[in-house]
Amino acid sequence: MPKKQSTAAKKARRTTRQGAKYTSALRQHHTPRTATARLTPGERGALEMSLDGHVRTAYNTDSLSWTGWDVAAGQDLQDLFPDGGQLQLTRSERGMLEDQATELWGTVPFHQTADAYALAVVAAIRGRGGRIADWDVHVDEDRRIYITLGEGDEDREPGEDRPLRWVVGWMDTSGWFTFLEAAPDESLGSCLSDLACPVMALPEDVAAEVAHLWGGAPVGEPLPGLEEPGRNWRPPHGYVQDPPVTGDATDVVLDLERSLSVYLHHPAATGTQGA
C-alpha cells in the first residue's frame, strides 16, 4: 500500500504543477513560420524589402538577421540584385523567440512592456515614504525606466542653486542603478552607481535599496497612513528575478519578458488595491 502523502508533499506537487503551467508559454514553435518578401530597387544599389507591412533595406543576408527572418534554403539574396523580385523567408531562431515574447505580452506593444514594472516600483517607493517628481520609460534599442525622486519642477524654487535630485534607473540589459540628475549647465548626470539587486528585483526590494536617498524607513518598519498598492503581492511560482541578460539590446531573453509580463496584473498597474 502506498504511503499517504504529507501536506507538505501535496503543496510541493501543486507548486510544481503551477510552475509548469506558468512556463508553458516558453515552448518553442517547432514549425518555423514562412513568408514571402517583395524586394524592389532602392537607393545606392540596395533593395527595399516589403514584409509584414514594413519596408526595410536589404544589403545582404546578414542584414536580414536582425529582422528575425532567414532566407529559405535554395535561394541567394544576391541573385536579386539589382532588379529585385520575390524572396522566400523562414522564421529564424531569434524570430521564434520574438514571437514567444509577443505571445507573453498579448496585445501590449513593445514600447509599453516596461510601464507596468515602472508603476509597481513607483508605488513601492511611495509606500516607503519616497516622493516621486516624475517617472518615464524610454525605448530605443533597449528599454529604460527613469524615476526622479523629490519635488516636481512646479514645486521647486527657480534658480541654479536648487539641490540636484536622485534618479533611480533601470535598463533591460543591465538592471537597476542610481545617479544625480544633471545640473542646469550639464548634459549628463553624475554619481552613477549600480544597485545591489537583480535585474527583475521585486518592487519592494528596489524601494528598500534606494530608501536611504530620502531617509526612508528601514526594511520591515510599518509606515502608518501610507498605502502601497500590492504590498502583499507576490509573483507566481517560476518568476525569474535574475534573467541571464547579455548586455546586447538585440537579444531576446524570454525569462526577462516573462517576468515583465507578470506586472501587467500588478495592482499598481491595474489601478486596484490589495493583492
CSV table of C-alpha atoms in Angstrom, one decimal:
chain,number,residue,atom,x,y,z
A,1,MET,CA,0.0,0.0,0.0
A,2,PRO,CA,1.5,3.4,-0.9
A,3,LYS,CA,2.2,5.8,1.8
A,4,LYS,CA,-0.2,8.6,2.5
A,5,GLN,CA,1.3,11.9,1.2
A,6,SER,CA,2.1,14.6,3.7
A,7,THR,CA,0.6,18.1,3.4
A,8,ALA,CA,4.0,19.5,2.6
A,9,ALA,CA,4.4,16.9,-0.3
A,10,LYS,CA,1.0,17.8,-1.7
A,11,LYS,CA,1.8,21.5,-1.6
A,12,ALA,CA,5.1,20.9,-3.3
A,13,ARG,CA,3.3,18.9,-6.1
A,14,ARG,CA,0.8,21.7,-6.5
A,15,THR,CA,3.5,24.3,-6.7
A,16,THR,CA,5.3,22.2,-9.4
A,17,ARG,CA,2.1,22.0,-11.5
A,18,GLN,CA,1.6,25.7,-11.2
A,19,GLY,CA,5.1,26.3,-12.3
A,20,ALA,CA,4.7,24.0,-15.3
A,21,LYS,CA,1.5,25.9,-16.3
A,22,TYR,CA,3.3,29.2,-15.9
A,23,THR,CA,6.3,28.2,-18.1
A,24,SER,CA,4.2,26.6,-20.8
A,25,ALA,CA,4.3,29.8,-22.9
A,26,LEU,CA,8.1,29.3,-23.3
A,27,ARG,CA,7.8,26.2,-25.5
A,28,GLN,CA,9.5,26.7,-28.9
A,29,HIS,CA,7.5,26.7,-32.1
A,30,HIS,CA,8.7,23.6,-33.8
A,31,THR,CA,7.5,24.6,-37.2
A,32,PRO,CA,9.0,27.9,-38.2
A,33,ARG,CA,6.7,30.4,-40.0
A,34,THR,CA,7.4,31.2,-43.6
A,35,ALA,CA,6.8,34.4,-45.6
A,36,THR,CA,7.3,35.9,-49.0
A,37,ALA,CA,9.1,39.3,-49.2
A,38,ARG,CA,8.9,41.6,-52.2
A,39,LEU,CA,12.2,43.3,-53.0
A,40,THR,CA,12.3,46.4,-55.2
A,41,PRO,CA,15.3,48.5,-56.2
A,42,GLY,CA,16.2,51.2,-53.7
A,43,GLU,CA,18.8,53.9,-53.3
A,44,ARG,CA,22.6,53.3,-53.8
A,45,GLY,CA,22.1,49.8,-55.2
A,46,ALA,CA,20.2,48.5,-52.1
A,47,LEU,CA,16.9,46.6,-52.2
A,48,GLU,CA,13.8,47.7,-50.3
A,49,MET,CA,12.2,44.7,-48.7
A,50,SER,CA,8.4,44.8,-48.0
A,51,LEU,CA,7.3,42.4,-45.3
A,52,ASP,CA,4.5,42.4,-42.7
A,53,GLY,CA,3.6,45.9,-43.7
A,54,HIS,CA,7.0,47.2,-43.1
A,55,VAL,CA,9.8,48.3,-45.5
A,56,ARG,CA,13.4,47.5,-44.7
A,57,THR,CA,16.6,47.9,-46.6
A,58,ALA,CA,18.3,44.7,-47.5
A,59,TYR,CA,22.0,44.8,-48.4
A,60,ASN,CA,22.9,41.2,-47.9
A,61,THR,CA,21.8,38.1,-46.0
A,62,ASP,CA,23.4,39.3,-42.8
A,63,SER,CA,21.3,42.5,-42.9
A,64,LEU,CA,18.2,40.3,-42.6
A,65,SER,CA,19.2,38.6,-39.3
A,66,TRP,CA,18.0,41.4,-37.0
A,67,THR,CA,14.5,41.2,-38.6
A,68,GLY,CA,14.0,37.6,-37.2
A,69,TRP,CA,13.9,36.1,-40.7
A,70,ASP,CA,16.4,33.9,-42.7
A,71,VAL,CA,16.5,33.3,-46.4
A,72,ALA,CA,14.8,30.0,-47.2
A,73,ALA,CA,17.1,27.2,-48.4
A,74,GLY,CA,17.8,27.1,-52.2
A,75,GLN,CA,17.9,30.9,-52.6
A,76,ASP,CA,20.5,33.5,-52.8
A,77,LEU,CA,19.7,37.1,-52.0
A,78,GLN,CA,22.5,38.3,-54.2
A,79,ASP,CA,20.7,36.9,-57.3
A,80,LEU,CA,18.0,39.5,-56.8
A,81,PHE,CA,20.4,42.5,-57.2
A,82,PRO,CA,19.9,45.0,-58.7
A,83,ASP,CA,16.4,44.3,-60.2
A,84,GLY,CA,14.6,42.8,-57.1
A,85,GLY,CA,11.9,40.1,-57.1
A,86,GLN,CA,10.3,37.6,-54.7
A,87,LEU,CA,12.2,36.2,-51.7
A,88,GLN,CA,11.1,33.3,-49.6
A,89,LEU,CA,11.9,33.6,-45.9
A,90,THR,CA,11.7,31.4,-42.9
A,91,ARG,CA,11.5,32.5,-39.3
A,92,SER,CA,14.9,32.3,-37.6
A,93,GLU,CA,15.6,31.2,-34.0
A,94,ARG,CA,15.7,34.8,-32.9
A,95,GLY,CA,12.4,35.4,-34.7
A,96,MET,CA,10.7,32.5,-32.9
A,97,LEU,CA,11.9,33.9,-29.6
A,98,GLU,CA,10.4,37.2,-30.5
A,99,ASP,CA,7.1,35.5,-31.4
A,100,GLN,CA,7.0,33.9,-28.0
A,101,ALA,CA,7.8,37.1,-26.2
A,102,THR,CA,4.9,38.8,-28.1
A,103,GLU,CA,2.6,35.9,-27.1
A,104,LEU,CA,3.5,36.5,-23.4
A,105,TRP,CA,2.6,40.2,-23.7
A,106,GLY,CA,-0.6,39.7,-25.7
A,107,THR,CA,-1.8,42.9,-27.2
A,108,VAL,CA,0.7,45.2,-25.3
A,109,PRO,CA,3.1,46.9,-27.7
A,110,PHE,CA,6.8,46.6,-27.2
A,111,HIS,CA,7.3,50.3,-26.2
A,112,GLN,CA,4.9,49.8,-23.3
A,113,THR,CA,6.3,46.5,-21.9
A,114,ALA,CA,8.2,48.2,-19.0
A,115,ASP,CA,5.4,50.6,-18.0
A,116,ALA,CA,3.7,48.2,-15.6
A,117,TYR,CA,7.0,47.3,-13.9
A,118,ALA,CA,7.8,51.0,-13.5
A,119,LEU,CA,4.4,51.7,-11.9
A,120,ALA,CA,4.9,48.9,-9.4
A,121,VAL,CA,8.3,50.3,-8.4
A,122,VAL,CA,6.9,53.8,-8.2
A,123,ALA,CA,4.2,52.5,-5.9
A,124,ALA,CA,6.7,50.7,-3.7
A,125,ILE,CA,8.9,53.8,-3.3
A,126,ARG,CA,5.9,55.9,-2.4
A,127,GLY,CA,4.9,53.2,0.1
A,128,ARG,CA,8.2,53.7,1.9
A,129,GLY,CA,7.7,57.5,2.1
A,130,GLY,CA,9.6,58.5,-1.0
A,131,ARG,CA,8.4,61.4,-3.1
A,132,ILE,CA,8.3,61.0,-6.9
A,133,ALA,CA,8.8,64.0,-9.0
A,134,ASP,CA,8.4,62.2,-12.3
A,135,TRP,CA,8.9,58.9,-14.0
A,136,ASP,CA,9.2,57.8,-17.6
A,137,VAL,CA,10.0,54.8,-19.8
A,138,HIS,CA,12.3,55.4,-22.7
A,139,VAL,CA,12.6,52.9,-25.6
A,140,ASP,CA,15.3,52.8,-28.2
A,141,GLU,CA,17.2,49.6,-28.8
A,142,ASP,CA,16.8,48.9,-25.1
A,143,ARG,CA,14.1,49.7,-22.5
A,144,ARG,CA,14.9,52.2,-19.7
A,145,ILE,CA,13.0,53.3,-16.7
A,146,TYR,CA,13.8,56.7,-15.0
A,147,ILE,CA,12.2,57.6,-11.7
A,148,THR,CA,13.2,61.1,-10.4
A,149,LEU,CA,12.9,61.4,-6.6
A,150,GLY,CA,11.8,64.5,-4.8
A,151,GLU,CA,9.7,67.5,-5.6
A,152,GLY,CA,8.2,68.1,-9.1
A,153,ASP,CA,9.5,71.1,-11.1
A,154,GLU,CA,6.4,73.1,-10.4
A,155,ASP,CA,7.0,72.9,-6.6
A,156,ARG,CA,10.7,73.8,-6.7
A,157,GLU,CA,12.2,77.2,-6.3
A,158,PRO,CA,13.6,78.6,-9.6
A,159,GLY,CA,17.3,79.1,-10.0
A,160,GLU,CA,20.6,77.2,-10.4
A,161,ASP,CA,21.2,76.7,-6.7
A,162,ARG,CA,18.4,74.3,-6.0
A,163,PRO,CA,19.6,70.8,-4.9
A,164,LEU,CA,20.0,68.1,-7.5
A,165,ARG,CA,17.6,65.2,-7.3
A,166,TRP,CA,18.4,61.5,-7.3
A,167,VAL,CA,17.2,59.4,-10.2
A,168,VAL,CA,16.5,55.6,-9.9
A,169,GLY,CA,17.1,54.0,-13.3
A,170,TRP,CA,16.7,50.6,-14.9
A,171,MET,CA,17.8,49.1,-18.2
A,172,ASP,CA,16.6,45.7,-19.5
A,173,THR,CA,20.2,44.9,-20.5
A,174,SER,CA,21.8,45.6,-17.1
A,175,GLY,CA,19.4,46.2,-14.3
A,176,TRP,CA,19.0,48.9,-11.6
A,177,PHE,CA,21.2,51.9,-10.8
A,178,THR,CA,21.0,55.5,-9.4
A,179,PHE,CA,22.5,58.8,-10.4
A,180,LEU,CA,22.2,62.5,-9.6
A,181,GLU,CA,20.3,64.5,-12.2
A,182,ALA,CA,22.3,66.8,-14.5
A,183,ALA,CA,22.9,70.3,-13.3
A,184,PRO,CA,21.5,73.2,-15.4
A,185,ASP,CA,24.8,73.6,-17.2
A,186,GLU,CA,25.4,69.9,-17.8
A,187,SER,CA,24.0,67.4,-20.3
A,188,LEU,CA,24.6,64.3,-18.2
A,189,GLY,CA,24.1,63.3,-14.5
A,190,SER,CA,26.8,62.1,-12.2
A,191,CYS,CA,27.5,59.7,-9.3
A,192,LEU,CA,26.2,56.7,-11.3
A,193,SER,CA,26.0,53.7,-9.1
A,194,ASP,CA,24.7,50.2,-9.7
A,195,LEU,CA,22.2,48.8,-7.1
A,196,ALA,CA,22.8,45.5,-5.4
A,197,CYS,CA,19.6,43.9,-6.6
A,198,PRO,CA,18.7,41.6,-9.5
A,199,VAL,CA,17.6,42.9,-12.9
A,200,MET,CA,14.0,42.0,-12.2
A,201,ALA,CA,14.1,42.7,-8.5
A,202,LEU,CA,10.7,42.8,-6.8
A,203,PRO,CA,9.4,46.4,-6.4
A,204,GLU,CA,9.7,46.5,-2.6
A,205,ASP,CA,13.3,45.3,-2.8
A,206,VAL,CA,14.2,48.1,-5.2
A,207,ALA,CA,12.5,50.6,-2.9
A,208,ALA,CA,14.4,49.2,0.1
A,209,GLU,CA,17.7,49.6,-1.8
A,210,VAL,CA,17.1,53.3,-2.5
A,211,ALA,CA,15.3,54.3,0.7
A,212,HIS,CA,18.5,55.8,2.1
A,213,LEU,CA,18.3,58.5,-0.6
A,214,TRP,CA,15.4,60.2,1.2
A,215,GLY,CA,16.0,58.8,4.7
A,216,GLY,CA,13.3,56.3,4.2
A,217,ALA,CA,12.0,53.7,6.7
A,218,PRO,CA,14.2,50.6,7.2
A,219,VAL,CA,13.0,47.3,5.8
A,220,GLY,CA,10.0,45.9,7.7
A,221,GLU,CA,9.2,49.1,9.5
A,222,PRO,CA,5.5,49.9,9.2
A,223,LEU,CA,4.5,53.2,7.6
A,224,PRO,CA,1.2,54.5,9.1
A,225,GLY,CA,-1.0,56.3,6.7
A,226,LEU,CA,0.8,55.1,3.6
A,227,GLU,CA,-0.9,52.6,1.4
A,228,GLU,CA,1.2,50.8,-1.2
A,229,PRO,CA,-0.7,49.0,-3.9
A,230,GLY,CA,0.3,45.4,-3.9
A,231,ARG,CA,2.0,45.4,-0.6
A,232,ASN,CA,1.2,41.8,-0.2
A,233,TRP,CA,1.5,41.0,-3.9
A,234,ARG,CA,3.8,38.1,-4.8
A,235,PRO,CA,4.8,36.9,-8.3
A,236,PRO,CA,3.7,33.5,-9.5
A,237,HIS,CA,5.9,30.5,-9.0
A,238,GLY,CA,8.7,30.4,-11.5
A,239,TYR,CA,9.3,34.2,-11.6
A,240,VAL,CA,12.9,34.9,-12.5
A,241,GLN,CA,14.5,37.8,-10.7
A,242,ASP,CA,17.9,37.5,-12.3
A,243,PRO,CA,17.4,36.5,-16.0
A,244,PRO,CA,20.7,35.9,-17.9
A,245,VAL,CA,20.8,39.2,-19.8
A,246,THR,CA,23.8,39.6,-22.1
A,247,GLY,CA,24.0,43.4,-22.3
A,248,ASP,CA,23.1,43.3,-26.0
A,249,ALA,CA,19.8,45.0,-26.6
A,250,THR,CA,19.1,42.9,-29.7
A,251,ASP,CA,19.0,39.7,-27.7
A,252,VAL,CA,15.6,38.2,-26.7
A,253,VAL,CA,15.6,36.9,-23.2
A,254,LEU,CA,12.3,35.0,-22.6
A,255,ASP,CA,12.8,34.9,-18.8
A,256,LEU,CA,13.0,38.7,-18.8
A,257,GLU,CA,9.9,39.1,-20.9
A,258,ARG,CA,8.0,36.6,-18.8
A,259,SER,CA,8.9,38.4,-15.6
A,260,LEU,CA,8.0,41.8,-17.1
A,261,SER,CA,4.6,40.4,-18.3
A,262,VAL,CA,3.7,39.5,-14.7
A,263,TYR,CA,3.4,43.2,-13.8
A,264,LEU,CA,0.5,43.7,-16.2
A,265,HIS,CA,-1.6,42.2,-13.4
A,266,HIS,CA,0.1,44.1,-10.5
A,267,PRO,CA,-2.4,46.3,-8.5
A,268,ALA,CA,-0.3,49.4,-9.2
A,269,ALA,CA,-0.6,48.8,-13.0
A,270,THR,CA,-4.3,47.8,-13.0
A,271,GLY,CA,-5.4,50.5,-10.6
A,272,THR,CA,-6.6,48.1,-7.9
A,273,GLN,CA,-5.7,47.9,-4.2
A,274,GLY,CA,-4.6,44.8,-2.4
A,275,ALA,CA,-3.1,41.6,-3.6
